[in-house]
Short mmCIF file of C-alpha atoms in Angstrom, two decimals:
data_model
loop_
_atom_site.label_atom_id
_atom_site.label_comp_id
_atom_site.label_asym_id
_atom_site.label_seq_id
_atom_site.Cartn_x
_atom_site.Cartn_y
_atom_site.Cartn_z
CA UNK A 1 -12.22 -25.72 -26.27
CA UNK A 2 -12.10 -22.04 -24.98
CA UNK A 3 -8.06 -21.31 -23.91
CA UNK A 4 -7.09 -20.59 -20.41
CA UNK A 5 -5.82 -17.20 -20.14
CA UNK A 6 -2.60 -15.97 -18.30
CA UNK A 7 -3.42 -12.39 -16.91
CA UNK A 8 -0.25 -10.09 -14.81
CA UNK A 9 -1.99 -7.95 -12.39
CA UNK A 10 -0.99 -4.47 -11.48
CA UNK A 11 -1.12 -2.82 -8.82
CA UNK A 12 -0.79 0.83 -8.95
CA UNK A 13 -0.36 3.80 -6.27
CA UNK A 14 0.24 7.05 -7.54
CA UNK A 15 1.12 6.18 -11.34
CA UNK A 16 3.60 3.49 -10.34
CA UNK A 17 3.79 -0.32 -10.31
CA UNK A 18 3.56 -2.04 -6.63
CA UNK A 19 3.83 -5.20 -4.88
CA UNK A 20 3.81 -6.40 -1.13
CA UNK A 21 2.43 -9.35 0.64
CA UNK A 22 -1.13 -8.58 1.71
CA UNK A 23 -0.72 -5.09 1.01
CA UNK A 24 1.57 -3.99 3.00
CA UNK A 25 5.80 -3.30 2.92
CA UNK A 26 5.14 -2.46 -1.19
CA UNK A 27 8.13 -2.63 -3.51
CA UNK A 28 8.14 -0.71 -6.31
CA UNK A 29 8.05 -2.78 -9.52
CA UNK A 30 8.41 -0.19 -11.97
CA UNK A 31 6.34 1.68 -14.87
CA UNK A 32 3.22 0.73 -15.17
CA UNK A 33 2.98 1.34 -19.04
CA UNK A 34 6.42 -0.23 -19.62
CA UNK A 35 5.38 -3.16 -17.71
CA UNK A 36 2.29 -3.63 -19.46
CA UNK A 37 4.19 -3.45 -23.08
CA UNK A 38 6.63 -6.07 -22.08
CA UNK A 39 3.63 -7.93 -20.99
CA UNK A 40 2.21 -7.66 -24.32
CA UNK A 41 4.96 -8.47 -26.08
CA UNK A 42 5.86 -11.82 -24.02
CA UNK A 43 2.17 -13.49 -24.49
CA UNK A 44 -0.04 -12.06 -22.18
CA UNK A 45 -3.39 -12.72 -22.30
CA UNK A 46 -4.86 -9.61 -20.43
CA UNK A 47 -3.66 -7.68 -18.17
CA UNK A 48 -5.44 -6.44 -15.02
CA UNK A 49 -4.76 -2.68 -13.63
CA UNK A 50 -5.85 -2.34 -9.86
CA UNK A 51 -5.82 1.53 -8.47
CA UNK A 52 -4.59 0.39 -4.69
CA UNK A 53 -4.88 4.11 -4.04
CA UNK A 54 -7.68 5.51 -5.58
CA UNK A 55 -7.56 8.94 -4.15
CA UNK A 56 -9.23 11.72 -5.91
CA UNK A 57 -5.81 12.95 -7.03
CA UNK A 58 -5.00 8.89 -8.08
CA UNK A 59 -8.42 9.27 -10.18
CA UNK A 60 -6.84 11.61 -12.53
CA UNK A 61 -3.53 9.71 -12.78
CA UNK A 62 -5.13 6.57 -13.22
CA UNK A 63 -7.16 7.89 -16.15
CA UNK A 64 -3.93 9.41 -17.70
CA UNK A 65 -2.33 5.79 -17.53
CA UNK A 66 -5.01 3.98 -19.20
CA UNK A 67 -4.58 6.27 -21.78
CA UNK A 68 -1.25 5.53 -22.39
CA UNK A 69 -1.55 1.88 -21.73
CA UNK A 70 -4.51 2.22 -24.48
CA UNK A 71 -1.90 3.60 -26.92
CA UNK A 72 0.61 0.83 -26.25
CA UNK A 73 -0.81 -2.23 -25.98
CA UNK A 74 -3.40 -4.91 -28.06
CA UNK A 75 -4.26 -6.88 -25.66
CA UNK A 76 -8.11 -6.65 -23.29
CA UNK A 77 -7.26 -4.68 -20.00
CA UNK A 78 -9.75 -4.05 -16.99
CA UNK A 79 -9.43 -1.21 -14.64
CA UNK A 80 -10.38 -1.37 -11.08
CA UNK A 81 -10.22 0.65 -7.70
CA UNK A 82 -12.47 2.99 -6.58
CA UNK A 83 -15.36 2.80 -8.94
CA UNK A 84 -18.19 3.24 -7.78
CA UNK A 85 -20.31 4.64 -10.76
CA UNK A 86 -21.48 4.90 -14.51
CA UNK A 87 -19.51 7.91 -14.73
CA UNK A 88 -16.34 6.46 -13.18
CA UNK A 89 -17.00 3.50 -15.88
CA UNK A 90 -17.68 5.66 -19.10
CA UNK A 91 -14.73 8.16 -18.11
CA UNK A 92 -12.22 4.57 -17.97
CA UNK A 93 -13.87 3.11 -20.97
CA UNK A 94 -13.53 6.45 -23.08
CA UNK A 95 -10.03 6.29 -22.33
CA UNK A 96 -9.78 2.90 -23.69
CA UNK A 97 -10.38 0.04 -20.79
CA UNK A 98 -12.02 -2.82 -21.87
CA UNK A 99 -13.28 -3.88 -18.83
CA UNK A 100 -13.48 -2.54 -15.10
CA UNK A 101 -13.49 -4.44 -12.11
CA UNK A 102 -15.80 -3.40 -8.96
CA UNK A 103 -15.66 -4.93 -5.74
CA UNK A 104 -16.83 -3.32 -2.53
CA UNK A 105 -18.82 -0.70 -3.85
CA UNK A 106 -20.58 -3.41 -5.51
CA UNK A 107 -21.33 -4.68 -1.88
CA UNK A 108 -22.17 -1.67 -0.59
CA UNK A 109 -25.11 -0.78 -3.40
CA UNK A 110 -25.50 -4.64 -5.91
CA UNK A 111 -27.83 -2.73 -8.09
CA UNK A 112 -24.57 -0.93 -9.35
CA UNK A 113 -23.76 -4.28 -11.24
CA UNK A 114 -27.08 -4.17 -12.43
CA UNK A 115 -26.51 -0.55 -13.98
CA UNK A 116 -23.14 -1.20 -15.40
CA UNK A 117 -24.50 -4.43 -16.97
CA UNK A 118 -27.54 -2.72 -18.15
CA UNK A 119 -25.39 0.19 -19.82
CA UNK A 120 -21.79 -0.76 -20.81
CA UNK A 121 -22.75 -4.77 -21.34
CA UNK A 122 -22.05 -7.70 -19.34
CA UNK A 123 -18.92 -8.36 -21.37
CA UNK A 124 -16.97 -5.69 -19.37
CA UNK A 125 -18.31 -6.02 -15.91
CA UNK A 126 -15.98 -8.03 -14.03
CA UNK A 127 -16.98 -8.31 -10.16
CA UNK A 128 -14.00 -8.89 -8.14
CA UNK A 129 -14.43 -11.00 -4.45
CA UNK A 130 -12.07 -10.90 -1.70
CA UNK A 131 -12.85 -14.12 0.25
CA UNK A 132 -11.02 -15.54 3.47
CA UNK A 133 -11.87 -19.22 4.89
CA UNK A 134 -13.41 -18.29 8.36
CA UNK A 135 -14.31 -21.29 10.43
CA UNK A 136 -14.80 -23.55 7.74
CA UNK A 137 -17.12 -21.13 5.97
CA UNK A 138 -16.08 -18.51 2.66
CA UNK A 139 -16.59 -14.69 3.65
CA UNK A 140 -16.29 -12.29 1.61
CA UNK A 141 -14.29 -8.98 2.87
CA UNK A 142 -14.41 -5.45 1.76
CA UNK A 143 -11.74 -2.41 1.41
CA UNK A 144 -8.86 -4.70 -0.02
CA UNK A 145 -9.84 -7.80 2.10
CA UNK A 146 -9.17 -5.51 5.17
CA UNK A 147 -13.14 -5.52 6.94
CA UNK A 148 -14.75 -9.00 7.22
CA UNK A 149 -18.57 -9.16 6.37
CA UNK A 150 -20.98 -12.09 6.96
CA UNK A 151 -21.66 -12.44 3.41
CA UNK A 152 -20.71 -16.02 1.72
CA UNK A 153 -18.77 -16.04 -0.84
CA UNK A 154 -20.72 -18.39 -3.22
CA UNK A 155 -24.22 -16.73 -2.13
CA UNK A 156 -22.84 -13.56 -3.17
CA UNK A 157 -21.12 -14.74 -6.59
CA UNK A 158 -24.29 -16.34 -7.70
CA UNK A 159 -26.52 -12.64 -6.89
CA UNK A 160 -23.73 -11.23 -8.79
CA UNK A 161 -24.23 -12.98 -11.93
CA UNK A 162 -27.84 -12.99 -11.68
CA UNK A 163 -26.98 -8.90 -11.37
CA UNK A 164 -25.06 -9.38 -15.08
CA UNK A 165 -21.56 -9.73 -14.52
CA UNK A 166 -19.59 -10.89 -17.13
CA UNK A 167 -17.10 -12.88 -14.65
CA UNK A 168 -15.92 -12.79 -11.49
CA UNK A 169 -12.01 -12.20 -10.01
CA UNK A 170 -12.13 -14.38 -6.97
CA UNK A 171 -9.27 -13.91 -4.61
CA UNK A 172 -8.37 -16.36 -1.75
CA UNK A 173 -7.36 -14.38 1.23
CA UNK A 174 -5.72 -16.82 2.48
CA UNK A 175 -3.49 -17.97 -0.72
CA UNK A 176 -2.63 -14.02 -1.35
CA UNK A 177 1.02 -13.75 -1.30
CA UNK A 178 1.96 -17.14 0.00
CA UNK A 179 3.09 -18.71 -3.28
CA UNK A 180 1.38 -21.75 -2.15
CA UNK A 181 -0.92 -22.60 -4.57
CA UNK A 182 -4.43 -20.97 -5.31
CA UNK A 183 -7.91 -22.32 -3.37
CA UNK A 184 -8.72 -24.30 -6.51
CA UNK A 185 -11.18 -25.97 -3.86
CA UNK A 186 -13.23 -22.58 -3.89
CA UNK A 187 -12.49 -22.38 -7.35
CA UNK A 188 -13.84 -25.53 -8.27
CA UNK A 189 -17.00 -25.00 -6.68
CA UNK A 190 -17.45 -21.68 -8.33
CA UNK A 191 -16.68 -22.58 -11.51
CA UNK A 192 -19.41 -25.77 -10.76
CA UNK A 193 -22.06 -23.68 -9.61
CA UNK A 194 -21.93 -20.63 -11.91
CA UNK A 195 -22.19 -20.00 -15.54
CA UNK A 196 -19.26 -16.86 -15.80
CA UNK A 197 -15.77 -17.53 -16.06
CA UNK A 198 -13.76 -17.63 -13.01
CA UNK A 199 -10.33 -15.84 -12.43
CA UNK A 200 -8.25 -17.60 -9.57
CA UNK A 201 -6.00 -15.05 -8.15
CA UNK A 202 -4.13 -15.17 -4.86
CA UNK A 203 -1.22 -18.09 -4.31
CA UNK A 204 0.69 -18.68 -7.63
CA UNK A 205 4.42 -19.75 -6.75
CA UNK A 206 5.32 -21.88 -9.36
CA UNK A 207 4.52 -23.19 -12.57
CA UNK A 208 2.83 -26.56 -11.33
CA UNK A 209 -0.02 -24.16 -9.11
CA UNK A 210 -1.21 -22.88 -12.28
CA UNK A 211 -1.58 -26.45 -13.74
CA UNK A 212 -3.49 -27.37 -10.73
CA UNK A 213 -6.15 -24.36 -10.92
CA UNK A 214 -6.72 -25.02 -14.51
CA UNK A 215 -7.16 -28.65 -14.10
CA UNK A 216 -8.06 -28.63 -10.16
CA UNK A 217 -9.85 -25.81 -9.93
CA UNK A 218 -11.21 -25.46 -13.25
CA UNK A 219 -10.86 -21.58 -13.25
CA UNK A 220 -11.08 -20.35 -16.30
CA UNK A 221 -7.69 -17.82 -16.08
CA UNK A 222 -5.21 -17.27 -13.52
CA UNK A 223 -4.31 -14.09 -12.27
CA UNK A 224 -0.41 -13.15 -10.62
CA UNK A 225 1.35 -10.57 -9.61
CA UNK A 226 5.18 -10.80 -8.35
CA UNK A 227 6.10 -14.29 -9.86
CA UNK A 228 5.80 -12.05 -13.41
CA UNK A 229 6.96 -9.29 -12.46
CA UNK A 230 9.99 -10.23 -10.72
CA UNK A 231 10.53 -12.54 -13.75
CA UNK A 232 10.40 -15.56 -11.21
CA UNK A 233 7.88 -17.41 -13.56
CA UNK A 234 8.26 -16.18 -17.80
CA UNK A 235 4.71 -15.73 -19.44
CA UNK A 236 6.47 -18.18 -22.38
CA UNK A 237 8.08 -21.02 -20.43
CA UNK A 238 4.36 -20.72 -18.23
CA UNK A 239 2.51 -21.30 -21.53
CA UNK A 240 5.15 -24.16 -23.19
CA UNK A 241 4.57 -25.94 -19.96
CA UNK A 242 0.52 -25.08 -19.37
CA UNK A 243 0.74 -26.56 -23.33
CA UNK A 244 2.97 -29.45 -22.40
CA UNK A 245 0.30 -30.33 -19.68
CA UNK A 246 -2.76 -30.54 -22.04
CA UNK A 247 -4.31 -27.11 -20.89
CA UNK A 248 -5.02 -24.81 -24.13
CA UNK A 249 -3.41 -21.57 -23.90
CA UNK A 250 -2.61 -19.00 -26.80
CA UNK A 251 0.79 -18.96 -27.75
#
């Protein structure tokens, strides 16, 4: 049986560590190469960088920190915000990514996934969707979940793995930052109807949510934020318990 994976997710704005609610009132939650070592260290699966920022000026600063993150840590790390091209992936994977994320540019032009696919390999082409429950009905949302589209969300997973994604980051809108749980309904169906693994992000509060999308939701690796880095859940207790509850982890 393949192990569920427990991946922290970064979000950076100019070289530093964030987190708010929805985006918005960010705290800083310190270095983001520090973090990621402790990370590492504690039994982290992967770790997830996103560029919040993305400026030109955040382009170079981003690539400096994946260097450094490179240098520090053993453990698979995707890169995402603002890529919208081979040459933003080849310049992140030279520096030692192992994966990149793309979201709305992938919206905004699909055949990129094909070209990323095509070039780098499906193995480090994660597609990340920003989905919101509108009127009964998943749409997906662009530009950090901030302009709604008509697109639904399990249409548009499907095209992307037909496109050659190696998995997708799906996360619920309307879990983000609520620390009620993750939509391990839309998970479920996901992870039913496609052959990629699934990432739930958006909604972990506790220890018992991430039992629930593993068994619930059948997503294949959860994704957090400020439970791990406010040390409100530990990566080890997280794993002893995922363990205690018959879900295979790596410990």
């Amino acid at each position: 049986m393949l192990t569920k994976r427990i991946i922290p997710c970064l979000d950076i704005k100019n070289g530093r560590t964030v987190k708010g609610v929805n985006f918005v009132d960010l705290r800083d939650a310190g270095d983001p190469v520090e973090l990621a070592k402790q990370y590492a260290n504690v039994g982290a699966d992967e770790l997830v960088f996103l560029d919040i920022s993305a400026t030109l000026e955040g382009r170079a600063t981003t690539l400096d920190m994946v260097l450094h993150v490179a240098e520090q840590v053993n453990i698979p790390f995707t890169v995402g915000g603002g890529i919208s091209s081979v040459e933003d992936v080849d310049a992140l994977l030279k520096c030692g990514a192992d994966k990149v994320s793309v979201n709305s540019s992938a919206i905004k032009r699909p055949e990129l996934i094909n070209e990323l696919s095509n070039k780098f390999g499906s193995q480090c082409v994660v597609v990340a969707i920003d989905a919101k429950l509108v009127d009964g009905h998943w749409k997906v949302h662009l530009a950090g979940g901030s302009i709604p589209t008509d697109i639904d969300l399990f249409e548009w997973a499907k095209d992307v793995e037909q496109r050659g994604a190696g998995e997708i980051l799906f996360t619920s809108m309307n879990h983000d930052g609520t620390k009620n749980g993750f939509a391990n309904d839309a998970l479920k169906k996901l992870s039913e109807t496609l052959n990629i693994p699934i990432i739930a992000s958006g909604g972990a509060g506790n220890v018992q949510h991430f039992i629930d999308t593993f068994k619930e939701g059948k997503a294949d690796a959860a994704l957090a934020a400020s439970v791990f880095h406010f040390g409100e859940i530990p990566i080890p207790e997280l794993k002893k318990e995922l363990k205690e509850n018959n879900i295979e982890v790596r410990i």
